[in-house]
């Protein structure tokens, strides 16, 4: 079981006057922030505000690129060629780097968002194209991957810095992919259940799927979605449960 782990959240997903999630409260709890880059959500002002708060809280900052699909929040599969997606990832990473530098921080890691991440978790060639584009911009970037999926295989093949991620608020299929959000039980909302569930995974060094199957993997970071109802309560309960078990939370 790891004695130190990162706790990350997807955030910066508001857009103009439309507010998504309580980023301010989450930044008091988490250790790394995955900031939307303006394609699936977010805008330059939201990026600036989120990153400045992260710097002030000593929270690690990551780029969170996704599909250019504001209406669908980046959660709809789009048939876009891999070379176009690679350019889109590099473009979003560049924007994130500029905004982070201006806020007094830096981009430490990159994590694909939503449907793009789900597609890359079952398509190693797509994952490699996206990750290589990011590494062309910054070879020292930590690539955050869905543990035990084709994303991890791609990162291993590229021999880059990578971190294995599990989800606190999502259920798993037996192939380590996430249960479709449209299905019952796919998104978890009970703060009291999340902490014990994640601690059990850390103790087993494995993803525990919806059916109870154990999938061995390296766990470096735990994610929750900032837009999940009750995200702050879930994050606080998870942090308290892990620290009570003697696990230290720190950025990647």
PDB file of N, CA and C in Angstrom, residues 147-148 152 156 162-166 205-206 216-221:
ATOM      1  N   UNK A 147      -5.288   4.233 -14.653  1.00  0.00           N
ATOM      2  CA  UNK A 147      -4.476   3.065 -14.315  1.00  0.00           C
ATOM      3  C   UNK A 147      -5.029   1.797 -14.962  1.00  0.00           C
ATOM      4  N   UNK A 148      -4.109   0.960 -15.433  1.00  0.00           N
ATOM      5  CA  UNK A 148      -4.407  -0.374 -15.974  1.00  0.00           C
ATOM      6  C   UNK A 148      -5.205  -0.351 -17.271  1.00  0.00           C
ATOM      7  N   UNK A 152      -2.208   3.790 -19.781  1.00  0.00           N
ATOM      8  CA  UNK A 152      -0.980   3.406 -19.078  1.00  0.00           C
ATOM      9  C   UNK A 152      -0.005   2.723 -20.033  1.00  0.00           C
ATOM     10  N   UNK A 156       3.818   3.948 -20.794  1.00  0.00           N
ATOM     11  CA  UNK A 156       4.962   3.053 -20.613  1.00  0.00           C
ATOM     12  C   UNK A 156       5.759   2.925 -21.908  1.00  0.00           C
ATOM     13  N   UNK A 162       4.994   9.269 -15.672  1.00  0.00           N
ATOM     14  CA  UNK A 162       3.552   9.085 -15.646  1.00  0.00           C
ATOM     15  C   UNK A 162       3.090   8.748 -14.230  1.00  0.00           C
ATOM     16  N   UNK A 163       1.816   8.988 -14.001  1.00  0.00           N
ATOM     17  CA  UNK A 163       1.212   8.706 -12.703  1.00  0.00           C
ATOM     18  C   UNK A 163      -0.072   7.932 -12.918  1.00  0.00           C
ATOM     19  N   UNK A 164      -0.241   6.828 -12.188  1.00  0.00           N
ATOM     20  CA  UNK A 164      -1.451   6.034 -12.289  1.00  0.00           C
ATOM     21  C   UNK A 164      -2.563   6.634 -11.449  1.00  0.00           C
ATOM     22  N   UNK A 165      -3.735   6.770 -12.051  1.00  0.00           N
ATOM     23  CA  UNK A 165      -4.864   7.445 -11.402  1.00  0.00           C
ATOM     24  C   UNK A 165      -6.043   6.494 -11.218  1.00  0.00           C
ATOM     25  N   UNK A 166      -6.687   6.595 -10.053  1.00  0.00           N
ATOM     26  CA  UNK A 166      -7.973   5.940  -9.837  1.00  0.00           C
ATOM     27  C   UNK A 166      -8.997   7.015  -9.475  1.00  0.00           C
ATOM     28  N   UNK A 205      -3.572  -2.421  -3.579  1.00  0.00           N
ATOM     29  CA  UNK A 205      -2.803  -2.013  -4.763  1.00  0.00           C
ATOM     30  C   UNK A 205      -3.547  -2.429  -6.020  1.00  0.00           C
ATOM     31  N   UNK A 206      -4.838  -2.132  -6.046  1.00  0.00           N
ATOM     32  CA  UNK A 206      -5.667  -2.596  -7.149  1.00  0.00           C
ATOM     33  C   UNK A 206      -6.935  -1.765  -7.266  1.00  0.00           C
ATOM     34  N   UNK A 216      -4.828  -5.402 -10.351  1.00  0.00           N
ATOM     35  CA  UNK A 216      -3.600  -4.830  -9.787  1.00  0.00           C
ATOM     36  C   UNK A 216      -3.116  -3.629 -10.603  1.00  0.00           C
ATOM     37  N   UNK A 217      -2.655  -2.592  -9.917  1.00  0.00           N
ATOM     38  CA  UNK A 217      -2.151  -1.404 -10.615  1.00  0.00           C
ATOM     39  C   UNK A 217      -1.345  -0.541  -9.654  1.00  0.00           C
ATOM     40  N   UNK A 218      -0.599   0.386 -10.246  1.00  0.00           N
ATOM     41  CA  UNK A 218       0.145   1.374  -9.469  1.00  0.00           C
ATOM     42  C   UNK A 218      -0.758   2.588  -9.268  1.00  0.00           C
ATOM     43  N   UNK A 219      -0.963   2.975  -8.011  1.00  0.00           N
ATOM     44  CA  UNK A 219      -1.833   4.101  -7.699  1.00  0.00           C
ATOM     45  C   UNK A 219      -0.992   5.247  -7.155  1.00  0.00           C
ATOM     46  N   UNK A 220      -0.916   6.327  -7.930  1.00  0.00           N
ATOM     47  CA  UNK A 220      -0.166   7.511  -7.519  1.00  0.00           C
ATOM     48  C   UNK A 220      -1.083   8.671  -7.149  1.00  0.00           C
ATOM     49  N   UNK A 221      -2.275   8.684  -7.723  1.00  0.00           N
ATOM     50  CA  UNK A 221      -3.162   9.821  -7.524  1.00  0.00           C
ATOM     51  C   UNK A 221      -4.620   9.374  -7.566  1.00  0.00           C
TER      52      UNK A 221
END
